[in-house]
XYZ file of N, CA, C and O in Angstrom:
712
model
N -145.976 -42.371 -73.309
C -146.642 -42.620 -74.679
C -147.473 -43.656 -74.342
O -147.217 -44.899 -73.214
N -148.382 -43.707 -74.991
C -149.099 -44.667 -74.742
C -149.196 -45.573 -76.126
O -149.030 -45.094 -77.467
N -148.914 -46.805 -76.068
C -148.747 -47.265 -77.367
C -149.848 -48.290 -77.282
O -150.318 -48.450 -76.470
N -150.201 -48.899 -78.305
C -151.489 -49.561 -78.952
C -150.552 -50.923 -79.357
O -149.683 -51.156 -80.821
N -150.786 -52.059 -79.211
C -149.569 -53.345 -79.465
C -150.736 -54.220 -79.982
O -152.246 -54.604 -79.200
N -149.974 -54.769 -80.913
C -151.107 -56.100 -81.706
C -150.184 -57.522 -82.269
O -149.169 -57.308 -82.311
N -150.988 -58.213 -81.308
C -150.254 -59.879 -81.349
C -150.856 -60.671 -82.826
O -152.239 -61.076 -82.013
N -150.694 -61.161 -83.665
C -151.026 -62.006 -84.448
C -149.907 -63.205 -85.068
O -150.026 -63.459 -86.253
N -149.421 -63.714 -84.280
C -148.180 -64.516 -84.580
C -148.481 -66.210 -85.244
O -147.670 -66.814 -85.475
N -149.394 -66.902 -84.268
C -150.344 -67.499 -84.555
C -151.675 -67.882 -84.643
O -152.354 -67.644 -85.283
N -152.003 -68.334 -83.531
C -153.882 -69.115 -82.803
C -154.205 -67.753 -82.040
O -154.984 -68.049 -81.742
N -153.326 -67.122 -81.462
C -154.538 -66.472 -80.588
C -154.643 -64.641 -81.006
O -153.391 -64.293 -81.590
N -154.927 -63.929 -80.949
C -155.242 -62.895 -82.033
C -155.814 -61.907 -80.446
O -155.991 -62.186 -79.297
N -154.235 -60.547 -80.151
C -154.041 -60.247 -78.961
C -154.071 -58.493 -79.112
O -153.374 -58.156 -80.298
N -154.627 -57.683 -78.419
C -154.514 -56.370 -78.667
C -154.972 -55.773 -77.426
O -155.164 -55.816 -76.273
N -153.649 -54.629 -76.735
C -153.529 -54.333 -76.184
C -153.822 -52.203 -75.951
O -152.826 -51.826 -76.912
N -153.812 -51.403 -74.811
C -153.123 -50.484 -75.135
C -152.561 -50.258 -73.970
O -153.151 -50.199 -72.702
N -151.159 -50.159 -73.849
C -150.591 -49.419 -72.856
C -150.113 -48.049 -72.473
O -150.006 -47.224 -73.174
N -149.506 -47.502 -71.307
C -149.836 -45.994 -70.685
C -148.202 -46.552 -70.196
O -148.266 -47.086 -69.357
N -146.697 -46.228 -71.398
C -145.526 -46.399 -70.922
C -144.612 -45.094 -70.704
O -145.146 -43.855 -70.871
N -143.773 -45.066 -69.246
C -143.037 -44.279 -68.381
C -141.754 -43.817 -68.147
O -141.803 -45.764 -68.224
N -141.058 -43.939 -67.976
C -139.666 -43.949 -68.456
C -138.892 -44.023 -69.044
O -139.422 -43.739 -70.241
N -137.535 -44.860 -68.925
C -136.751 -44.767 -69.975
C -135.831 -46.247 -70.187
O -136.441 -46.853 -69.142
N -135.212 -46.523 -70.645
C -134.939 -47.759 -71.013
C -134.407 -48.714 -69.313
O -134.099 -50.027 -69.721
N -133.665 -47.927 -68.396
C -133.536 -48.429 -67.780
C -134.381 -48.315 -66.094
O -134.433 -49.243 -65.068
N -135.526 -48.185 -66.114
C -136.516 -47.505 -65.150
C -137.271 -47.298 -65.984
O -138.650 -46.456 -65.553
N -137.792 -47.721 -66.876
C -139.623 -48.693 -67.994
C -140.727 -48.865 -67.101
O -140.444 -49.780 -66.038
N -141.876 -48.314 -66.800
C -143.307 -49.059 -66.908
C -144.025 -48.515 -67.140
O -143.968 -47.835 -68.124
N -144.517 -49.830 -67.352
C -146.336 -49.285 -68.034
C -147.554 -49.917 -67.558
O -147.113 -50.701 -66.863
N -148.854 -49.467 -68.070
C -150.269 -49.796 -67.047
C -150.403 -49.999 -68.310
O -150.721 -49.619 -69.312
N -151.208 -51.274 -67.787
C -152.166 -51.714 -69.277
C -153.511 -50.872 -68.845
O -154.595 -50.893 -68.011
N -153.976 -50.207 -70.293
C -155.486 -49.574 -70.205
C -155.970 -50.387 -70.853
O -157.859 -50.012 -70.428
N -155.848 -51.123 -71.599
C -157.112 -51.846 -72.012
C -156.382 -53.182 -72.775
O -155.241 -53.347 -73.052
N -157.097 -54.558 -72.648
C -156.488 -55.159 -73.383
C -157.414 -56.912 -73.745
O -158.243 -56.567 -73.235
N -157.462 -56.494 -74.946
C -158.586 -58.020 -75.270
C -158.089 -59.222 -75.921
O -156.043 -58.745 -77.032
N -158.073 -60.234 -75.570
C -157.451 -61.653 -76.493
C -158.277 -62.902 -77.181
O -159.470 -62.664 -76.217
N -158.181 -63.151 -78.031
C -158.881 -64.182 -78.233
C -158.482 -65.473 -78.879
O -157.442 -65.376 -79.772
N -158.717 -67.103 -78.061
C -157.579 -67.675 -78.598
C -158.386 -68.814 -79.239
O -159.513 -68.938 -79.125
N -157.635 -69.320 -79.941
C -158.840 -69.784 -81.362
C -157.598 -71.786 -81.137
O -158.415 -72.409 -82.572
N -157.797 -71.766 -80.219
C -156.944 -72.787 -79.707
C -158.202 -74.030 -80.101
O -157.967 -75.184 -81.090
N -159.448 -73.737 -79.408
C -160.780 -74.993 -80.048
C -161.195 -75.189 -81.947
O -161.324 -76.294 -81.933
N -160.779 -74.293 -82.798
C -160.386 -74.041 -83.157
C -159.835 -74.855 -84.303
O -160.345 -75.851 -85.588
N -158.494 -74.826 -83.976
C -157.636 -75.898 -84.563
C -157.317 -76.562 -84.136
O -156.364 -77.901 -84.629
N -157.786 -77.971 -82.751
C -157.881 -78.806 -81.984
C -158.017 -79.563 -82.925
O -157.452 -80.977 -83.072
N -159.433 -79.589 -83.737
C -159.560 -80.688 -84.839
C -158.185 -81.543 -85.825
O -158.515 -82.695 -85.984
N -157.612 -80.437 -86.298
C -156.669 -80.240 -87.411
C -155.004 -80.628 -86.666
O -154.106 -80.936 -87.247
N -155.000 -81.495 -85.055
C -154.122 -81.756 -84.319
C -153.396 -80.344 -84.571
O -151.470 -80.631 -84.079
N -153.204 -79.031 -84.698
C -151.956 -78.058 -84.717
C -152.667 -76.847 -85.412
O -153.920 -76.886 -86.070
N -151.914 -76.000 -86.151
C -152.831 -74.736 -86.369
C -152.697 -74.766 -88.036
O -152.027 -74.900 -88.584
N -154.029 -74.414 -88.307
C -153.943 -74.699 -89.535
C -154.574 -72.994 -90.098
O -154.410 -72.009 -89.659
N -152.916 -72.879 -91.031
C -152.731 -71.262 -91.301
C -153.616 -70.480 -92.467
O -154.085 -69.502 -91.719
N -154.521 -71.081 -92.801
C -155.655 -69.768 -93.497
C -156.250 -70.044 -92.820
O -157.231 -68.913 -92.741
N -156.823 -70.733 -91.646
C -157.614 -70.943 -90.567
C -157.240 -69.597 -89.638
O -158.384 -68.497 -89.353
N -156.630 -69.601 -89.343
C -155.701 -68.563 -88.512
C -155.642 -67.430 -89.200
O -155.951 -66.728 -88.154
N -155.459 -67.056 -89.873
C -155.533 -65.533 -90.609
C -157.079 -65.612 -90.751
O -157.228 -64.095 -90.548
N -157.920 -66.147 -91.142
C -159.132 -65.831 -91.518
C -160.029 -65.071 -89.887
O -160.883 -63.826 -89.694
N -159.342 -66.058 -88.984
C -160.175 -65.699 -87.888
C -159.447 -64.340 -87.182
O -159.864 -63.326 -86.523
N -158.042 -63.918 -87.378
C -157.262 -63.057 -87.239
C -158.141 -61.625 -87.751
O -158.497 -60.629 -87.520
N -158.646 -61.912 -89.042
C -158.611 -60.795 -89.624
C -160.707 -60.339 -89.298
O -160.921 -59.708 -88.961
N -161.188 -61.586 -89.103
C -162.406 -60.942 -88.527
C -162.659 -60.505 -86.995
O -163.244 -59.887 -86.574
N -161.599 -60.976 -85.920
C -161.363 -60.717 -84.928
C -160.683 -59.250 -84.597
O -161.414 -58.971 -83.189
N -159.922 -58.647 -85.222
C -158.924 -57.722 -84.813
C -159.903 -56.659 -84.873
O -159.632 -56.248 -83.429
N -160.635 -55.970 -85.987
C -161.779 -55.160 -84.871
C -162.541 -55.391 -84.085
O -162.382 -54.033 -83.097
N -162.246 -56.078 -83.952
C -163.156 -56.658 -82.113
C -162.758 -56.474 -81.198
O -163.438 -55.908 -80.555
N -161.707 -57.024 -81.432
C -161.241 -56.862 -80.498
C -160.237 -55.011 -79.789
O -160.112 -55.114 -78.871
N -159.660 -54.569 -81.070
C -160.067 -53.370 -80.784
C -161.080 -52.702 -80.421
O -160.702 -51.933 -79.326
N -162.135 -52.679 -80.533
C -163.400 -52.320 -79.620
C -162.884 -52.385 -78.491
O -162.954 -51.593 -77.345
N -162.749 -53.602 -77.989
C -163.070 -53.897 -76.739
C -161.805 -53.316 -75.946
O -161.872 -53.096 -74.720
N -160.879 -53.478 -76.488
C -160.157 -52.831 -75.654
C -159.766 -51.506 -75.603
O -159.386 -51.164 -74.444
N -160.558 -50.765 -76.988
C -160.769 -49.360 -76.606
C -161.694 -49.149 -75.556
O -161.124 -47.986 -74.696
N -163.290 -49.814 -75.475
C -163.771 -49.625 -74.419
C -163.225 -50.062 -72.464
O -163.314 -48.617 -71.779
N -162.125 -50.675 -72.727
C -161.696 -50.797 -71.522
C -160.912 -49.940 -70.532
O -161.501 -49.826 -69.863
N -160.013 -49.621 -72.054
C -159.205 -47.931 -72.156
C -159.894 -47.022 -71.282
O -159.664 -46.058 -70.964
N -161.853 -47.481 -71.797
C -162.204 -45.826 -71.252
C -162.908 -45.250 -72.602
O -163.631 -43.856 -72.407
N -162.582 -45.672 -74.039
C -163.371 -45.117 -75.444
C -164.098 -45.938 -76.381
O -163.976 -46.888 -75.973
N -165.110 -44.829 -75.738
C -166.131 -45.864 -76.831
C -167.088 -46.202 -76.195
O -168.629 -46.916 -76.909
N -166.834 -46.359 -74.957
C -168.009 -47.026 -74.187
C -169.847 -45.925 -74.220
O -169.890 -44.954 -74.250
N -170.634 -46.811 -75.163
C -171.985 -46.507 -74.893
C -172.103 -45.613 -76.302
O -172.606 -44.571 -76.172
N -170.336 -45.999 -77.134
C -170.865 -44.935 -78.068
C -170.727 -45.917 -79.419
O -171.384 -46.703 -79.642
N -171.280 -45.401 -80.502
C -170.497 -46.041 -81.663
C -169.582 -47.428 -82.297
O -168.575 -46.962 -80.894
N -169.898 -48.561 -82.354
C -168.457 -49.256 -82.960
C -167.602 -48.639 -83.532
O -167.441 -47.137 -83.516
N -166.553 -49.599 -83.041
C -165.434 -49.075 -83.429
C -165.433 -48.930 -85.950
O -164.791 -47.759 -86.081
N -165.740 -49.692 -85.832
C -166.417 -49.635 -87.501
C -167.122 -48.158 -87.858
O -166.742 -47.645 -89.017
N -167.720 -48.249 -87.657
C -168.911 -46.785 -87.397
C -168.104 -45.837 -87.135
O -167.897 -44.376 -88.023
N -167.535 -45.777 -86.376
C -166.485 -44.464 -85.439
C -165.094 -43.979 -86.814
O -164.669 -43.025 -86.716
N -164.576 -45.274 -87.029
C -163.373 -45.262 -87.963
C -163.427 -45.788 -89.314
O -163.491 -47.039 -89.789
N -164.232 -45.519 -90.278
C -165.113 -46.628 -90.920
C -163.722 -46.472 -92.153
O -162.848 -45.399 -92.257
N -163.439 -47.848 -92.623
C -162.092 -47.872 -94.006
C -162.392 -46.610 -94.667
O -163.194 -46.376 -95.582
N -161.330 -46.427 -95.258
C -161.616 -45.648 -96.803
C -159.946 -45.875 -97.606
O -158.770 -46.154 -97.293
N -160.120 -45.361 -98.882
C -159.440 -46.304 -99.385
C -157.707 -46.030 -99.479
O -156.937 -46.374 -99.473
N -157.581 -44.638 -99.036
C -156.618 -43.464 -99.542
C -156.560 -42.744 -98.547
O -157.534 -41.764 -98.094
N -155.776 -42.721 -97.661
C -155.879 -41.360 -96.435
C -154.658 -40.836 -95.796
O -153.548 -41.076 -95.661
N -154.397 -39.361 -96.746
C -153.015 -38.859 -96.524
C -153.113 -38.170 -94.627
O -154.236 -37.604 -93.862
N -151.912 -38.129 -94.729
C -151.570 -37.171 -93.041
C -152.882 -36.451 -92.654
O -153.326 -35.861 -91.982
N -153.085 -35.483 -94.456
C -153.872 -34.159 -93.581
C -155.259 -34.715 -93.233
O -156.286 -34.504 -93.165
N -155.717 -35.742 -94.003
C -157.051 -36.760 -93.370
C -156.880 -37.903 -91.984
O -157.972 -38.622 -92.155
N -155.919 -37.332 -91.771
C -155.546 -37.946 -90.377
C -157.116 -38.437 -89.395
O -157.385 -37.065 -88.843
N -157.004 -39.179 -88.987
C -158.171 -39.274 -87.424
C -157.054 -39.191 -86.540
O -156.030 -40.038 -86.422
N -158.112 -38.810 -85.738
C -157.066 -38.506 -84.140
C -157.282 -39.961 -83.754
O -157.981 -40.465 -83.420
N -156.076 -40.649 -83.047
C -156.090 -41.772 -82.487
C -156.487 -41.485 -81.033
O -156.089 -40.628 -80.387
N -157.596 -42.181 -80.742
C -158.079 -42.446 -79.406
C -157.179 -42.444 -78.033
O -156.356 -43.417 -78.833
N -157.559 -41.907 -76.934
C -156.519 -41.736 -75.701
C -155.444 -41.130 -76.021
O -154.298 -41.826 -75.172
N -154.643 -40.282 -76.933
C -153.928 -40.252 -77.672
C -152.898 -40.942 -78.063
O -151.890 -41.011 -77.568
N -152.848 -42.168 -78.777
C -152.158 -43.697 -78.816
C -151.144 -42.596 -80.040
O -151.569 -41.729 -80.624
N -150.433 -43.009 -79.516
C -148.600 -42.623 -80.077
C -147.776 -43.454 -80.598
O -147.213 -42.627 -81.739
N -148.011 -44.147 -81.090
C -147.274 -45.785 -81.758
C -148.173 -46.815 -81.758
O -148.760 -46.961 -80.736
N -148.447 -47.914 -82.924
C -148.324 -49.168 -82.761
C -147.680 -49.902 -82.932
O -146.168 -50.147 -83.435
N -147.255 -50.601 -81.483
C -146.431 -52.231 -81.838
C -147.154 -53.386 -82.414
O -148.172 -53.449 -81.848
N -146.529 -53.764 -83.212
C -147.055 -55.075 -84.039
C -145.898 -56.258 -83.919
O -145.236 -55.948 -84.067
N -146.695 -57.562 -83.881
C -145.885 -58.687 -84.047
C -145.307 -58.715 -85.117
O -145.743 -58.595 -86.395
N -143.757 -58.106 -85.877
C -143.148 -59.288 -87.211
C -142.377 -60.130 -87.319
O -142.410 -60.453 -88.645
N -142.774 -60.966 -86.589
C -142.282 -62.417 -86.500
C -141.835 -63.341 -85.328
O -141.066 -61.820 -84.053
N -141.045 -64.439 -84.887
C -141.406 -64.581 -86.211
C -142.878 -65.531 -85.503
O -143.713 -65.519 -84.880
N -142.950 -66.318 -86.720
C -144.700 -66.955 -86.699
C -145.354 -67.190 -87.824
O -144.561 -67.240 -89.262
N -146.588 -68.076 -87.763
C -146.692 -67.763 -89.327
C -147.393 -66.966 -90.213
O -147.586 -65.861 -89.604
N -146.655 -67.170 -91.507
C -146.870 -65.400 -91.763
C -147.877 -65.210 -92.725
O -148.413 -64.009 -92.357
N -148.896 -66.279 -92.354
C -150.312 -65.625 -93.515
C -151.426 -64.792 -91.904
O -151.512 -64.108 -92.124
N -150.243 -65.379 -90.860
C -151.314 -64.760 -89.289
C -150.395 -63.933 -89.590
O -150.900 -62.480 -88.768
N -149.062 -63.595 -88.830
C -148.373 -61.702 -88.522
C -148.567 -60.685 -89.587
O -149.035 -60.075 -89.636
N -149.005 -61.339 -91.171
C -149.484 -60.729 -92.294
C -151.228 -59.770 -91.956
O -150.564 -58.343 -92.402
N -151.253 -60.672 -91.323
C -153.264 -59.673 -91.026
C -153.133 -58.767 -89.794
O -153.163 -57.915 -89.802
N -151.712 -59.394 -88.670
C -151.994 -58.101 -87.520
C -150.892 -56.707 -88.100
O -151.325 -55.505 -87.890
N -149.796 -56.741 -88.908
C -149.575 -56.330 -89.812
C -149.971 -54.953 -90.513
O -150.166 -54.203 -90.663
N -150.941 -55.671 -91.620
C -151.935 -54.936 -92.293
C -152.961 -54.291 -91.674
O -152.849 -52.908 -91.838
N -152.951 -54.824 -91.059
C -154.402 -53.812 -89.568
C -153.443 -52.703 -88.888
O -153.909 -51.551 -88.905
N -152.256 -52.726 -88.632
C -151.439 -51.939 -87.599
C -151.013 -50.719 -89.284
O -151.448 -49.687 -88.529
N -150.915 -51.015 -89.967
C -150.577 -50.637 -91.121
C -151.583 -48.941 -91.456
O -151.827 -48.163 -91.422
N -152.938 -50.340 -91.591
C -154.206 -49.257 -91.766
C -154.424 -47.641 -91.035
O -154.958 -46.743 -90.723
N -154.419 -48.369 -89.294
C -154.657 -47.847 -88.229
C -153.473 -46.621 -88.095
O -153.801 -45.197 -87.845
N -152.249 -47.368 -88.517
C -151.105 -45.903 -88.189
C -151.455 -45.211 -89.524
O -151.326 -43.865 -88.924
N -151.699 -45.617 -90.751
C -152.525 -44.209 -91.556
C -153.292 -43.897 -91.484
O -153.578 -42.716 -91.391
N -154.772 -43.893 -90.722
C -155.809 -43.393 -90.058
C -155.466 -42.543 -89.233
O -155.980 -41.230 -89.345
N -154.877 -43.132 -88.606
C -154.115 -41.748 -86.955
C -153.265 -41.379 -87.301
O -152.354 -40.344 -86.406
N -152.487 -41.304 -88.696
C -151.034 -40.838 -88.545
C -149.658 -40.710 -86.912
O -149.693 -39.738 -86.744
N -149.484 -41.833 -86.715
C -148.686 -42.308 -86.117
C -147.685 -43.780 -86.411
O -148.362 -44.249 -87.602
N -146.486 -43.707 -85.475
C -146.098 -44.417 -86.555
C -145.566 -46.484 -85.610
O -146.780 -46.235 -84.580
N -145.648 -46.848 -86.504
C -145.484 -48.534 -86.479
C -143.815 -48.807 -85.866
O -142.904 -48.510 -86.576
N -143.757 -49.953 -85.273
C -142.516 -50.544 -84.582
C -143.064 -51.991 -84.540
O -144.066 -52.308 -84.366
N -141.978 -52.560 -85.414
C -142.374 -54.395 -85.401
C -141.385 -54.370 -84.049
O -140.662 -54.092 -83.651
N -142.377 -56.201 -83.616
C -141.464 -56.540 -82.445
C -141.638 -58.067 -82.485
O -141.908 -58.286 -83.784
N -140.222 -58.417 -81.833
C -140.006 -59.672 -82.384
C -141.058 -60.600 -81.134
O -140.889 -60.450 -79.937
N -141.899 -61.403 -81.475
C -142.271 -62.241 -80.305
C -141.933 -62.908 -79.550
O -141.944 -63.222 -78.703
N -140.664 -63.870 -79.843
C -139.667 -64.476 -79.485
C -138.924 -63.827 -77.921
O -138.892 -64.057 -76.901
N -138.575 -62.354 -78.736
C -138.032 -61.637 -77.616
C -139.349 -60.981 -76.667
O -138.033 -60.557 -75.436
N -139.654 -60.831 -77.378
C -141.344 -60.715 -75.991
C -141.270 -61.271 -74.684
O -141.449 -61.150 -73.262
N -141.164 -62.777 -75.271
C -141.482 -64.095 -74.298
C -140.072 -63.644 -73.322
O -139.763 -64.084 -72.132
N -138.455 -63.751 -73.570
C -137.486 -63.332 -73.255
C -137.720 -62.301 -72.065
O -137.449 -62.262 -71.071
N -138.097 -60.927 -72.770
C -138.548 -59.987 -71.673
C -139.271 -59.675 -70.536
O -139.333 -59.269 -69.464
N -140.490 -60.542 -70.822
C -141.472 -60.755 -69.733
C -140.400 -61.312 -68.214
O -141.267 -61.293 -66.718
N -139.769 -61.855 -68.889
C -138.560 -62.488 -67.538
C -138.096 -61.179 -66.907
O -137.906 -61.660 -65.494
N -138.084 -60.397 -67.068
C -137.378 -58.890 -66.462
C -138.369 -58.027 -66.342
O -138.536 -56.585 -66.048
N -139.501 -58.460 -66.061
C -140.859 -57.880 -65.723
C -141.323 -57.992 -63.953
O -141.626 -59.535 -64.195
N -141.615 -57.259 -62.790
C -142.297 -57.044 -61.776
C -143.835 -56.410 -62.015
O -143.994 -55.595 -62.179
N -144.454 -57.151 -61.858
C -145.800 -57.085 -61.354
C -146.590 -55.946 -60.418
O -146.275 -56.846 -59.335
N -146.631 -54.915 -60.344
C -146.322 -53.853 -59.477
C -147.999 -53.973 -58.445
O -148.443 -54.001 -57.241
N -149.263 -53.942 -59.751
C -150.822 -54.424 -59.234
C -151.461 -55.046 -60.410
O -150.332 -55.376 -61.711
N -152.258 -55.570 -60.078
C -153.465 -56.006 -61.538
C -153.212 -55.801 -63.126
O -153.036 -56.290 -63.549
N -152.388 -53.665 -63.134
C -152.334 -53.215 -64.107
C -151.176 -52.955 -64.695
O -150.879 -51.789 -65.612
N -150.408 -52.778 -63.509
C -148.926 -52.098 -63.291
C -148.131 -52.928 -63.048
O -147.662 -54.102 -62.554
N -146.785 -52.886 -64.164
C -145.277 -53.151 -64.408
C -144.179 -52.614 -64.158
O -144.296 -51.284 -64.450
N -143.463 -53.111 -63.526
C -141.823 -52.350 -63.893
C -141.065 -53.123 -64.365
O -141.325 -54.707 -63.954
N -139.798 -52.926 -65.271
C -138.937 -53.568 -65.877
C -137.557 -53.895 -64.527
O -137.835 -52.393 -64.115
N -137.235 -54.963 -64.671
C -135.888 -54.289 -63.503
C -135.088 -54.398 -64.632
O -134.669 -55.105 -65.492
N -133.884 -53.852 -63.569
C -132.534 -54.163 -64.058
C -132.166 -55.776 -64.642
O -131.581 -55.700 -63.879
N -131.800 -55.809 -64.819
C -130.564 -57.002 -65.080
C -129.667 -56.644 -65.063
O -128.706 -55.976 -64.928
N -129.045 -58.186 -64.156
C -127.431 -58.356 -63.440
C -127.326 -58.639 -64.800
O -127.560 -59.924 -64.826
N -126.211 -58.610 -65.212
C -125.375 -58.634 -66.739
C -124.083 -60.123 -66.387
O -123.960 -59.415 -65.302
N -124.056 -60.972 -66.923
C -124.660 -61.611 -68.114
C -125.566 -62.072 -67.982
O -125.806 -62.882 -66.652
N -126.522 -62.950 -68.802
C -127.825 -63.552 -68.140
C -127.693 -64.417 -69.372
O -127.069 -64.179 -70.730
N -128.149 -65.471 -69.292
C -128.583 -66.562 -69.922
C -130.207 -66.508 -70.008
O -130.782 -67.031 -68.955
N -130.912 -67.341 -71.064
C -132.324 -67.511 -71.582
C -132.377 -68.576 -72.459
O -131.678 -68.538 -72.978
N -133.262 -69.713 -71.674
C -133.345 -70.621 -72.635
C -135.217 -70.657 -73.509
O -136.037 -70.316 -72.660
N -135.005 -70.413 -74.656
C -136.602 -70.335 -74.974
C -136.860 -71.143 -76.099
O -136.159 -71.539 -76.501
N -138.021 -72.334 -75.286
C -138.593 -73.639 -76.137
C -140.002 -73.173 -76.117
O -140.863 -72.930 -75.282
N -140.174 -72.920 -77.274
C -141.766 -72.183 -77.604
C -142.287 -73.264 -78.903
O -141.154 -72.875 -80.051
N -143.464 -74.030 -79.400
C -144.122 -74.100 -80.406
C -142.881 -74.789 -81.141
O -142.224 -75.860 -80.697
N -142.972 -74.616 -82.148
C -142.240 -75.303 -83.417
C -140.346 -74.863 -83.072
O -139.909 -74.770 -83.912
N -140.233 -73.939 -82.580
C -138.972 -73.379 -82.490
C -137.612 -73.877 -81.566
O -137.258 -73.633 -80.833
């Protein structure tokens, strides 16, 4: 399954395209495309993340990062930009759906926890793409994602496998304002 993932929980905007195989006991994934923009330098003068600035930067950078991730994955190199290929349309019904590039079958987007204005930019962007491409959306938990990284083995620079956890397990996560 090909999944487009979107992260906008705080001050980093990230988009990746994954090719996922296996099941819950033998999951593996390959990163086909990945793009990240950190806003840390923009927020430094405020001594922390300024929510409306984070929101503005996510809105500005999501289409750019999507185009970068698609190009890295082999779509769009030398072609028209994403905004030209997928121009915004007021209402898109299933019959008007644009085929998702790379055969993307699902969109995963961070739904929390995080800064509400920042989160909603990613969620709204995911909804717009899902409507255009006629693919489902699944919400993800940012903090659970941090925990799950402890269950991943890197096989190559772009390939990863989930390890079967030895139960019971205990995780301690300390991050940001949490």
